[in-house]
Amino acid sequence: MDAAQIDQVRRFNRTVTARVGVLHDHYLGRERPIGEARLLWEISAEGQDVRRLRERLGLDSGYVSRLLRALEADGLVTVEPRPQDRRVRTVRLTPDGAAERELLDLRSDELAGSLLAPLNPAQRTRLVAAMAEVDRLLTAAMVVLDPVDPDHPDAQWCLRSYFTELQERFDTGFDPALSLLPDAGELRPPRGLFLVARLHGEAVGCAGLKLPAGAPAEIKRMWVAPGARRLGLGRRFLAELEARAAEEGRDLLRLDTNKALSPAIGLYHSSGFQEVPPFNDEPYAHHWFEKRIAPAAAPGA
Amino acid sequence: MDAAQIDQVRRFNRTVTARVGVLHDHYLGRERPIGEARLLWEISAEGQDVRRLRERLGLDSGYVSRLLRALEADGLVTVEPRPQDRRVRTVRLTPDGAAERELLDLRSDELAGSLLAPLNPAQRTRLVAAMAEVDRLLTAAMVVLDPVDPDHPDAQWCLRSYFTELQERFDTGFDPALSLLPDAGELRPPRGLFLVARLHGEAVGCAGLKLPAGAPAEIKRMWVAPGARRLGLGRRFLAELEARAAEEGRDLLRLDTNKALSPAIGLYHSSGFQEVPPFNDEPYAHHWFEKRIAPAAAPGA
DNA sequence: TCCATTCTCTGACTCTAGTCAGAGAATGGT
DNA sequence: ACCATTCTCTGACTAGAGTCAGAGAATGGA
């Protein structure tokens, strides 16, 4: 990360906060405080728990409560206890609220239009393309990888999605019972670990690492949600697992994969993995890879 | 401007205001109200007129005054009347103020770093490039073209800069006395017009149009400040002047230029101008261009 | 059944941001 | 010398954003 890059990012921040940020608030908050507008914006059609709203917007509970009271008074939302747990309250848009949200969407369109309007068509095309790129990469930068227990709901959700996808993509289908499944203990310290990738707190991918005694470290169950692909997440998982295996003093990383997963195969190749003869009897595997890695001492913190 | 473009811009706005906007304020405003921080940020080392600060930030004069009082009380700035015009007051950073600004810069670097940190080098390079593009195009979109009197200070400043630049770039040097200079009256309605381009209220370019009776319309003194180049401003000037000449019922636009101004020559070619034999005796001209345009009725408003 | 915990809400604040009207000093043109 | 204009500042506001402490209802577990 060199100084010129930092510099460009700074210039970008300046232009963009000046232009987009200010306008955004201005457009959105025309006849409504932006606190209320932001809240309205976050309430989806099916309703949201107050708790979740607070988390997403990072606001004080008292403040959110007050904002909700204001929206309720305007007849834009209803707030009701959730039947299963009456402490938690769920916010829903009324028809009026939905209409108001619609209006915010319209404003958002206007803002977008005002950014493009002064440009000629060629410039517009280039601006939109560059924005898409920035959007994609900033989104990628917002993804966090957390080690979790394989039994954690997020982990379980990822694994279920993973299996469903394999079932669809393998021409033979996929039956977990026939596969060499590591039991959860193998993907939990000290025998391994399991990472979940999250975007805005929502799970969007997973990857497991087996660290068997007396055998090479092995990557298992790497999956990225369709909506989070093309963000370099697979590569990031590989790098992270490699670093962690290295910290454990391992010098070899391996994995197996199915021929149907061609993007993954490309990823392994371009990440320094070499194809090797089968090292296990996984019935769904067609390719086996390994990569020499540099073992490192565990870091201080 | 199609719906897909609008949509992408909206997605961008959301990601960016969520990520950059919020962080920006957060980083910048750690121990100081962001109003003050923004102001501090805008005061350059040589000092700024209060008026200019107000314009750049788009704030109420009373508000700015109050903010300045606060910064002054903290010993970060001094405010003194400008000797030539004691109504205007100039703000200057004290050493403490410069240190504080330094700190803001550091914060800004941290923010930039935090955006890049989770990415791999290839992604960083792409992000930075895309940001530069967005930055450039949004900046371009912020430039406004205003018709002004050729005696207006902004126009005069542009013309002086223009002559200085010609002096440097022509291998013969440039002496305005030898050139075919239109007098100011020729670039002022009804005999012509003069446009100034402004970015954040600051002049960044100019272009004049002669509309002589019984002769083709002629573009004169088109210049773009070095800091505002590569924003498509030259092309925009040409388009604007063409439209205005058309409104006046003209069907031919012409101009002359010096061989040293190769980017301009490229621009003329790519904007539909054809090189023609000399139509005047301008001693500094090597190339003469003209373009047929479609005369139009003057618009209602 | 009791008790710690979770979740939301209310009241009572503080601080920023920003607006508006008008005063007062300088200036430029006549 | 006068007057309209320009520029900055002050006073008097409004309203939005956000914090903090604590009350009260539900819940889950011992």
XYZ file of C-alpha atoms (C1' of nucleotides) in Angstrom:
662
model
C 0.000 0.000 0.000
C 2.066 2.949 -1.182
C 1.721 6.650 -0.551
C 0.376 7.391 -4.014
C -2.434 4.936 -3.445
C -3.283 6.406 -0.064
C -3.247 9.769 -1.691
C -5.644 8.792 -4.423
C -8.013 7.216 -1.940
C -7.956 10.416 0.052
C -8.717 12.528 -2.973
C -11.539 10.184 -3.772
C -12.932 10.439 -0.261
C -12.890 14.172 -0.489
C -14.651 14.435 -3.793
C -17.138 11.774 -2.997
C -18.089 12.867 0.478
C -18.384 16.403 -0.790
C -20.488 15.445 -3.751
C -22.362 12.263 -2.979
C -22.474 12.291 0.799
C -23.862 15.738 1.213
C -26.275 15.444 -1.670
C -27.409 12.080 -0.430
C -28.506 13.471 2.901
C -29.949 16.487 1.224
C -32.059 14.546 -1.222
C -33.131 11.934 1.249
C -33.983 14.256 4.049
C -36.027 16.786 2.196
C -39.081 16.786 4.405
C -38.008 14.293 6.985
C -35.050 14.191 9.363
C -32.385 11.967 7.891
C -32.423 9.793 11.008
C -35.999 8.879 10.222
C -35.258 8.528 6.532
C -32.361 6.178 7.146
C -34.495 4.083 9.445
C -37.338 3.912 6.963
C -34.815 2.909 4.345
C -33.627 -0.050 6.382
C -37.028 -1.504 7.170
C -37.637 -4.180 4.600
C -41.058 -5.215 3.376
C -41.287 -8.250 5.671
C -40.433 -6.232 8.774
C -37.353 -5.928 10.931
C -36.623 -6.442 14.598
C -35.827 -3.235 16.409
C -32.650 -4.861 17.627
C -31.430 -5.537 14.111
C -32.183 -1.996 12.987
C -30.135 -0.688 15.851
C -27.242 -2.933 14.934
C -27.277 -2.110 11.254
C -27.363 1.611 11.814
C -25.183 1.567 14.902
C -27.542 3.769 16.877
C -28.428 4.099 20.538
C -31.478 2.103 21.604
C -33.195 5.115 23.110
C -32.648 7.090 19.955
C -34.043 4.394 17.685
C -37.018 4.019 19.955
C -37.729 7.701 19.701
C -37.374 7.688 15.916
C -39.765 4.767 15.686
C -42.264 6.625 17.834
C -42.097 9.525 15.380
C -42.602 7.261 12.367
C -45.447 5.518 14.167
C -47.092 8.840 14.921
C -46.950 9.644 11.198
C -48.619 6.306 10.476
C -45.657 5.004 8.481
C -44.780 1.970 10.554
C -46.313 -0.373 13.103
C -44.310 -1.841 15.968
C -45.480 -5.076 17.538
C -44.004 -7.637 19.885
C -42.749 -10.774 18.210
C -45.052 -13.693 19.206
C -42.234 -16.087 20.155
C -40.415 -13.564 22.311
C -42.478 -10.650 23.422
C -39.428 -8.638 24.507
C -38.357 -8.237 20.904
C -40.495 -5.904 18.832
C -40.872 -6.048 15.105
C -41.259 -3.013 12.891
C -43.332 -3.195 9.748
C -44.113 -0.632 7.083
C -47.724 0.434 6.695
C -48.958 1.116 3.155
C -48.229 4.791 3.805
C -44.752 3.846 4.972
C -44.170 1.818 1.833
C -45.256 4.798 -0.239
C -42.860 7.039 1.646
C -40.070 4.569 1.043
C -40.965 4.567 -2.599
C -40.489 8.308 -2.535
C -37.047 7.917 -1.002
C -36.183 5.543 -3.810
C -37.293 8.155 -6.276
C -35.120 10.761 -4.605
C -32.245 8.396 -4.806
C -32.836 8.093 -8.531
C -32.905 11.844 -8.855
C -29.599 12.125 -7.072
C -28.098 9.525 -9.348
C -29.434 11.408 -12.326
C -27.996 14.682 -11.115
C -24.553 13.107 -10.898
C -24.718 11.855 -14.459
C -26.503 14.790 -16.052
C -23.560 17.123 -16.717
C -21.534 14.389 -18.435
C -21.502 13.351 -22.040
C -22.511 9.766 -22.881
C -18.956 8.453 -23.089
C -18.118 9.937 -19.722
C -21.274 8.494 -18.221
C -20.418 5.037 -19.362
C -16.973 5.340 -17.897
C -18.233 6.784 -14.638
C -20.756 4.025 -14.171
C -18.161 1.353 -14.908
C -15.705 2.857 -12.458
C -18.409 3.175 -9.834
C -19.281 -0.482 -10.257
C -15.640 -1.369 -9.721
C -15.310 0.807 -6.638
C -18.565 -0.548 -5.302
C -17.458 -4.134 -5.805
C -14.057 -3.656 -4.236
C -15.281 -1.631 -1.287
C -17.861 -4.314 -0.694
C -15.087 -6.884 -0.820
C -13.159 -4.843 1.715
C -16.130 -4.853 4.054
C -16.245 -8.619 4.283
C -14.776 -9.908 7.531
C -13.568 -13.444 8.170
C -14.291 -14.787 11.625
C -13.362 -18.144 13.090
C -16.534 -19.744 14.461
C -17.593 -23.086 15.800
C -18.871 -25.372 13.029
C -22.121 -25.690 14.978
C -22.746 -21.949 14.921
C -25.969 -21.095 13.059
C -24.059 -19.087 10.450
C -21.694 -21.997 9.852
C -24.594 -24.395 9.587
C -26.380 -22.161 7.145
C -23.300 -21.961 4.944
C -22.804 -25.713 5.026
C -26.413 -26.401 4.112
C -26.156 -23.953 1.226
C -22.887 -25.549 0.191
C -24.361 -29.041 0.100
C -27.404 -27.861 -1.779
C -25.184 -26.255 -4.364
C -23.036 -29.362 -4.761
C -26.193 -31.412 -5.195
C -27.180 -29.131 -8.057
C -23.810 -28.824 -9.738
C -22.363 -32.325 -9.633
C -23.710 -34.359 -12.512
C -23.882 -37.274 -10.069
C -25.731 -35.232 -7.445
C -24.231 -35.048 -3.989
C -25.055 -37.200 -0.957
C -23.219 -36.039 2.173
C -23.463 -39.580 3.538
C -21.203 -40.910 0.742
C -18.587 -38.164 1.077
C -15.590 -38.151 3.378
C -17.086 -35.696 5.831
C -14.870 -34.328 8.518
C -16.838 -34.407 11.732
C -17.278 -31.057 13.419
C -14.524 -31.858 15.915
C -11.995 -31.916 13.079
C -12.846 -28.333 12.136
C -12.726 -26.956 15.658
C -9.630 -26.065 17.670
C -7.302 -27.667 18.417
C -7.825 -30.160 15.559
C -8.775 -27.569 12.956
C -10.784 -24.440 12.458
C -13.748 -23.060 10.596
C -14.054 -19.583 9.125
C -17.200 -17.722 8.199
C -17.142 -14.644 5.958
C -19.652 -11.992 6.861
C -20.876 -8.918 5.039
C -22.912 -6.477 7.153
C -23.126 -9.196 9.765
C -24.632 -11.658 7.319
C -22.825 -14.917 6.482
C -21.673 -15.028 2.849
C -19.168 -17.861 2.792
C -17.199 -20.392 4.756
C -14.037 -22.461 4.707
C -12.705 -25.169 7.015
C -9.169 -26.258 7.805
C -8.210 -29.661 9.143
C -4.985 -29.805 11.118
C -4.588 -33.521 11.684
C -1.636 -34.677 13.806
C 1.035 -36.198 11.606
C -0.609 -35.328 8.277
C -0.709 -32.208 6.096
C -3.194 -29.461 6.759
C -6.245 -29.760 4.568
C -8.810 -27.273 3.320
C -12.427 -28.451 3.373
C -15.831 -27.040 2.552
C -14.877 -23.759 1.035
C -17.950 -21.993 -0.271
C -18.923 -18.475 -1.265
C -22.560 -17.359 -1.532
C -23.621 -16.519 -5.095
C -24.241 -12.896 -4.179
C -20.718 -12.501 -2.849
C -18.793 -13.991 -5.739
C -16.241 -12.137 -7.814
C -15.089 -10.267 -4.721
C -11.869 -12.260 -4.372
C -13.276 -13.999 -1.339
C -12.055 -17.455 -2.352
C -8.545 -16.161 -2.727
C -8.835 -14.436 0.605
C -9.987 -17.626 2.302
C -7.033 -19.502 0.831
C -4.567 -16.849 1.978
C -6.073 -16.730 5.443
C -6.082 -20.506 5.872
C -2.551 -20.721 4.534
C -1.427 -18.134 7.074
C -3.156 -19.977 9.877
C -1.735 -23.331 8.847
C 1.691 -21.708 8.721
C 1.185 -20.348 12.213
C 0.577 -23.909 13.319
C 3.964 -24.813 11.878
C 2.581 -26.674 8.842
C 4.559 -26.669 5.599
C 2.053 -28.347 3.308
C -1.544 -27.521 2.498
C -3.805 -29.760 0.458
C -7.342 -30.096 -0.816
C -9.501 -32.043 -3.207
C -12.243 -30.906 -5.529
C -14.810 -31.970 -8.079
C -14.407 -31.393 -11.808
C -17.683 -29.457 -11.868
C -16.171 -26.666 -9.811
C -14.076 -25.176 -12.564
C -13.747 -21.630 -11.196
C -12.400 -23.124 -7.959
C -9.913 -25.212 -9.902
C -8.677 -22.110 -11.670
C -8.379 -20.387 -8.330
C -6.261 -23.190 -6.882
C -3.931 -23.110 -9.854
C -3.491 -19.379 -9.717
C -2.959 -19.466 -5.964
C 0.107 -21.656 -6.231
C -1.428 -25.097 -5.794
C -0.050 -27.993 -7.840
C -2.192 -30.872 -8.962
C -1.039 -34.144 -7.343
C -2.137 -37.793 -7.374
C -5.099 -38.680 -5.139
C -4.211 -38.618 -1.465
C -7.599 -39.848 -0.247
C -10.631 -41.832 -1.381
C -13.120 -39.014 -1.560
C -15.659 -40.367 -4.052
C -16.703 -36.906 -5.275
C -13.163 -35.677 -5.949
C -11.586 -35.579 -9.413
C -8.649 -33.310 -8.646
C -6.211 -33.209 -5.767
C -3.949 -30.248 -5.056
C -1.173 -29.342 -2.703
C 0.906 -26.280 -1.948
C 4.156 -25.928 -0.041
C 3.888 -23.139 2.480
C 6.388 -21.434 4.745
C 5.783 -22.374 8.390
C 5.915 -19.403 10.729
C 6.001 -18.930 14.481
C 2.632 -18.013 15.944
C 2.397 -14.227 16.276
C 2.372 -12.536 19.656
C -1.183 -11.234 19.723
C -28.939 7.855 -19.096
C -30.607 4.477 -18.736
C -32.127 2.721 -15.742
C -29.202 0.338 -15.333
C -26.853 3.284 -15.014
C -29.055 4.992 -12.460
C -29.215 1.755 -10.594
C -25.464 1.342 -10.498
C -24.998 4.909 -9.323
C -27.490 4.290 -6.540
C -25.719 1.141 -5.444
C -22.494 3.081 -5.473
C -23.984 5.869 -3.393
C -25.187 3.420 -0.833
C -21.921 1.581 -0.491
C -19.898 4.717 -0.484
C -21.976 6.762 1.910
C -22.177 3.768 4.205
C -18.496 3.057 4.060
C -16.617 6.216 3.229
C -19.034 8.910 4.301
C -19.674 7.651 7.779
C -16.076 6.662 8.386
C -14.900 9.968 7.041
C -16.863 11.967 9.571
C -15.952 9.527 12.256
C -12.237 9.686 11.602
C -12.152 13.386 11.019
C -14.380 14.434 13.840
C -12.815 12.504 16.634
C -12.270 15.330 19.068
C -13.631 18.241 17.138
C -17.046 18.997 15.613
C -16.935 18.107 11.969
C -17.958 21.604 11.004
C -14.748 22.901 12.526
C -12.749 20.024 11.092
C -14.042 20.658 7.598
C -13.208 24.312 7.888
C -9.720 23.642 9.168
C -9.294 21.279 6.293
C -10.087 23.935 3.729
C -7.723 26.572 5.034
C -4.577 26.254 2.992
C -1.116 27.165 4.254
C -1.104 30.607 2.618
C -4.457 31.546 4.089
C -7.951 31.824 2.686
C -10.505 34.565 2.487
C -13.547 33.968 4.656
C -15.676 34.534 1.618
C -13.980 31.786 -0.307
C -14.308 29.342 2.569
C -17.996 30.015 2.709
C -18.366 29.424 -0.985
C -16.391 26.227 -1.030
C -18.259 24.680 1.845
C -21.600 26.178 0.947
C -22.242 27.423 4.465
C -24.092 30.367 5.921
C -21.906 33.381 6.592
C -22.988 33.617 10.207
C -22.242 29.991 10.762
C -18.764 30.208 9.282
C -18.075 33.260 11.340
C -19.019 31.411 14.491
C -16.897 28.415 13.578
C -13.945 30.710 12.955
C -14.467 32.300 16.361
C -14.285 28.840 17.927
C -11.102 27.936 16.049
C -9.633 31.292 16.949
C -10.435 30.727 20.620
C -8.549 27.440 20.423
C -5.590 29.276 18.954
C -5.707 27.358 15.686
C -6.287 30.224 13.278
C -5.878 33.966 13.035
C -8.336 36.142 11.144
C -7.157 39.489 9.817
C -8.461 42.027 7.336
C -6.819 41.894 3.948
C -4.723 45.055 3.492
C -6.049 45.950 0.038
C -9.676 45.550 1.028
C -10.343 45.662 4.712
C -13.864 44.312 4.370
C -12.496 40.949 3.356
C -10.846 38.994 6.140
C -8.209 36.377 5.633
C -7.887 33.262 7.736
C -4.465 31.796 8.407
C -3.402 28.717 10.313
C -1.276 29.250 13.403
C 1.463 26.676 14.050
C -0.991 24.901 16.358
C -3.575 24.993 13.632
C -1.131 23.538 11.137
C -0.376 20.753 13.616
C -4.063 20.055 14.024
C -4.458 19.930 10.280
C -1.548 17.573 10.106
C -3.476 15.361 12.491
C -6.530 15.463 10.257
C -4.324 14.470 7.362
C -3.077 11.558 9.373
C -6.617 10.506 10.163
C -7.442 10.740 6.531
C -4.515 8.478 5.740
C -5.709 6.007 8.334
C -9.126 5.960 6.770
C -7.643 5.437 3.338
C -5.479 2.665 4.727
C -8.442 0.985 6.363
C -10.240 0.909 3.036
C -7.303 -0.715 1.284
C -6.088 -3.002 4.044
C -8.407 -5.974 3.516
C -7.601 -6.148 -0.197
C -4.826 -7.968 -1.964
C -2.361 -5.947 -4.042
C -4.095 -6.587 -7.351
C -7.422 -5.503 -5.916
C -5.847 -2.417 -4.407
C -4.440 -1.364 -7.712
C -7.797 -1.782 -9.357
C -9.654 0.021 -6.601
C -7.309 2.969 -6.726
C -7.588 3.201 -10.486
C -11.374 3.069 -10.360
C -11.444 5.672 -7.612
C -9.274 7.967 -9.682
C -11.719 7.604 -12.534
C -14.763 8.286 -10.379
C -13.008 11.197 -8.776
C -12.069 12.678 -12.107
C -15.519 12.306 -13.618
C -17.397 13.557 -10.581
C -15.072 16.518 -10.519
C -15.780 17.081 -14.199
C -19.487 16.974 -13.424
C -19.050 19.677 -10.816
C -17.594 22.209 -13.235
C -20.048 24.869 -14.300
C -19.745 27.129 -17.343
C -20.932 30.673 -16.861
C -21.022 33.508 -19.365
C -19.211 36.509 -17.871
C -17.986 39.867 -19.001
C -14.409 39.699 -20.348
C -13.489 42.328 -17.750
C -14.660 40.180 -14.858
C -11.760 39.349 -12.504
C -12.133 35.613 -13.158
C -12.015 36.202 -16.898
C -8.994 38.459 -16.506
C -7.222 35.887 -14.388
C -7.846 33.176 -16.986
C -6.618 35.397 -19.788
C -3.440 36.311 -17.940
C -2.788 32.630 -17.228
C -3.506 31.852 -20.848
C -1.020 34.411 -22.149
C 1.614 33.285 -19.678
C 1.194 29.731 -20.827
C 1.422 30.667 -24.494
C 4.575 32.623 -23.721
C 6.073 29.472 -22.243
C 4.890 26.996 -24.823
C 5.412 28.760 -28.121
C 8.998 28.380 -29.266
C 8.775 31.975 -30.442
C 7.376 33.190 -27.138
C 4.128 35.136 -27.204
C 3.586 38.849 -27.262
C -0.082 39.825 -27.033
C 0.723 43.063 -28.863
C 1.671 41.146 -32.017
C -1.356 38.864 -31.975
C -4.739 39.547 -33.489
C -6.450 40.319 -30.221
C -10.160 40.705 -30.221
C -10.981 43.669 -28.053
C -13.204 42.977 -25.083
C -16.226 44.351 -26.907
C -15.974 41.565 -29.474
C -16.365 38.952 -26.740
C -19.295 40.608 -25.033
C -22.928 40.526 -26.101
C -24.192 41.279 -28.607
C -20.950 40.934 -30.621
C -19.777 37.770 -28.878
C -19.541 36.125 -25.512
C -17.065 34.878 -22.985
C -17.426 31.761 -20.844
C -15.629 30.966 -17.633
C -15.534 27.439 -16.206
C -15.633 27.264 -12.446
C -14.976 24.448 -10.023
C -16.032 25.110 -6.439
C -16.443 28.715 -7.431
C -12.875 28.966 -8.648
C -12.133 29.797 -12.278
C -10.467 26.885 -14.066
C -10.813 27.783 -17.713
C -12.260 30.121 -20.279
C -13.340 30.372 -23.888
C -14.511 33.253 -26.001
C -16.768 33.366 -29.030
C -16.771 36.126 -31.611
C -20.028 36.611 -33.483
C -19.061 39.172 -36.094
C -21.762 40.472 -38.379
C -21.376 38.979 -41.837
C -18.563 36.566 -40.936
C -18.454 33.102 -39.376
C -18.500 32.687 -35.613
C -15.018 32.266 -34.227
C -13.673 30.647 -31.077
C -10.931 32.592 -29.327
C -8.836 32.200 -26.193
C -9.886 28.786 -25.087
C -7.845 27.758 -22.102
C -8.103 25.163 -19.313
C -6.096 25.455 -16.097
C -3.468 22.726 -15.695
C -5.223 21.350 -12.593
C -8.486 20.931 -14.476
C -7.206 19.170 -17.560
C -8.310 15.723 -18.654
C -11.822 16.414 -17.428
C -13.251 16.809 -20.892
C -13.576 20.527 -20.312
C -12.181 21.520 -23.703
C -14.744 19.346 -25.404
C -17.445 20.803 -23.232
C -16.444 24.350 -24.122
C -16.549 23.504 -27.810
C -19.982 21.893 -27.472
C -21.309 24.824 -25.476
C -19.953 27.447 -27.865
C -21.225 25.492 -30.828
C -24.688 25.367 -29.280
C -24.613 29.090 -28.576
C -23.387 29.944 -32.048
C -26.174 27.770 -33.431
C -28.684 29.621 -31.300
C -27.483 32.799 -32.951
C -28.289 31.222 -36.280
C -24.684 30.631 -37.325
C -23.828 27.656 -39.510
C -20.044 27.832 -39.435
C -17.606 27.912 -36.571
C -13.902 28.524 -36.963
C -10.722 28.946 -34.994
C -6.972 29.118 -35.375
C -4.250 27.620 -33.260
C -0.503 27.254 -32.802
C 1.398 24.060 -33.643
C 2.674 23.874 -30.048
C -0.821 23.175 -28.756
C -1.002 19.592 -29.946
C -3.616 18.312 -27.472
C -5.912 21.111 -28.594
C -5.327 20.222 -32.228
C -6.304 16.637 -31.469
C -9.413 17.890 -29.728
C -10.453 19.981 -32.712
C -10.037 17.057 -35.052
C -12.011 14.706 -32.857
C -14.733 17.296 -32.346
C -15.538 17.462 -36.034
C -13.368 20.396 -37.117
C -11.674 20.260 -40.506
C -8.356 21.913 -41.180
C -8.728 24.701 -43.743
C -6.458 27.288 -45.404
C -5.640 30.368 -43.338
C -8.612 32.681 -43.001
C -6.732 35.403 -41.130
C -3.235 36.810 -40.627
C -2.749 35.728 -37.005
C 1.043 35.586 -36.749
C 0.990 32.901 -34.047
C -1.335 30.538 -35.883
C -0.135 27.459 -37.792
C -3.455 25.699 -38.180
C -6.909 26.949 -39.106
C -10.043 24.908 -38.552
C -13.705 25.155 -39.314
C -16.822 23.158 -38.579
C -20.257 23.280 -40.161
C -22.911 23.465 -37.508
C -26.670 23.250 -37.555
C -28.238 26.642 -36.850
C -31.125 26.458 -34.391
C -33.768 28.820 -33.161
C -32.977 30.358 -29.783
C -34.642 28.303 -27.039
C -37.516 29.713 -25.001
C -35.837 29.972 -21.611
C -40.377 -19.597 42.233
C -36.741 -16.481 42.125
C -33.241 -13.971 39.869
C -30.164 -12.468 36.412
C -30.562 -11.088 31.762
C -32.477 -9.189 27.594
C -34.997 -5.829 25.220
C -37.457 -1.649 24.639
C -39.005 2.572 26.147
C -39.127 7.307 28.639
C -37.278 11.434 30.588
C -33.826 14.629 30.884
C -30.085 16.139 28.959
C -26.040 18.100 25.746
C -24.132 19.595 21.510
C -23.965 20.459 16.656
C -25.737 22.276 12.650
C -27.789 25.600 10.524
C -31.075 29.824 9.610
C -32.451 34.629 9.676
C -32.384 39.456 10.429
C -29.887 43.136 11.024
C -25.753 46.005 12.611
C -21.509 48.058 11.427
C -17.179 48.790 8.885
C -15.035 49.437 4.207
C -15.255 50.321 -0.421
C -16.229 52.211 -5.142
C -18.549 55.134 -8.019
C -20.709 59.577 -8.812
C -19.395 63.926 0.456
C -22.938 60.749 -0.244
C -24.974 56.365 -1.183
C -25.505 51.743 -2.653
C -22.970 47.627 -2.157
C -20.012 44.197 -0.172
C -18.383 41.632 3.546
C -18.247 39.967 8.144
C -20.027 39.548 12.489
C -23.551 39.100 16.500
C -27.789 37.802 18.638
C -31.607 35.023 18.851
C -33.451 31.165 17.252
C -34.950 26.096 15.744
C -34.308 21.480 15.220
C -31.780 17.358 14.626
C -28.563 13.911 16.515
C -27.183 11.494 20.003
C -26.121 10.050 25.157
C -27.159 8.322 29.697
C -29.608 6.434 33.505
C -33.064 3.913 34.838
C -37.902 1.823 34.652
C -40.717 -1.953 33.350
C -42.054 -6.142 30.809
C -40.583 -10.854 29.213
C -37.703 -14.604 29.261
C -34.662 -18.554 30.551
C -32.398 -21.158 33.716
C -31.326 -22.762 38.484
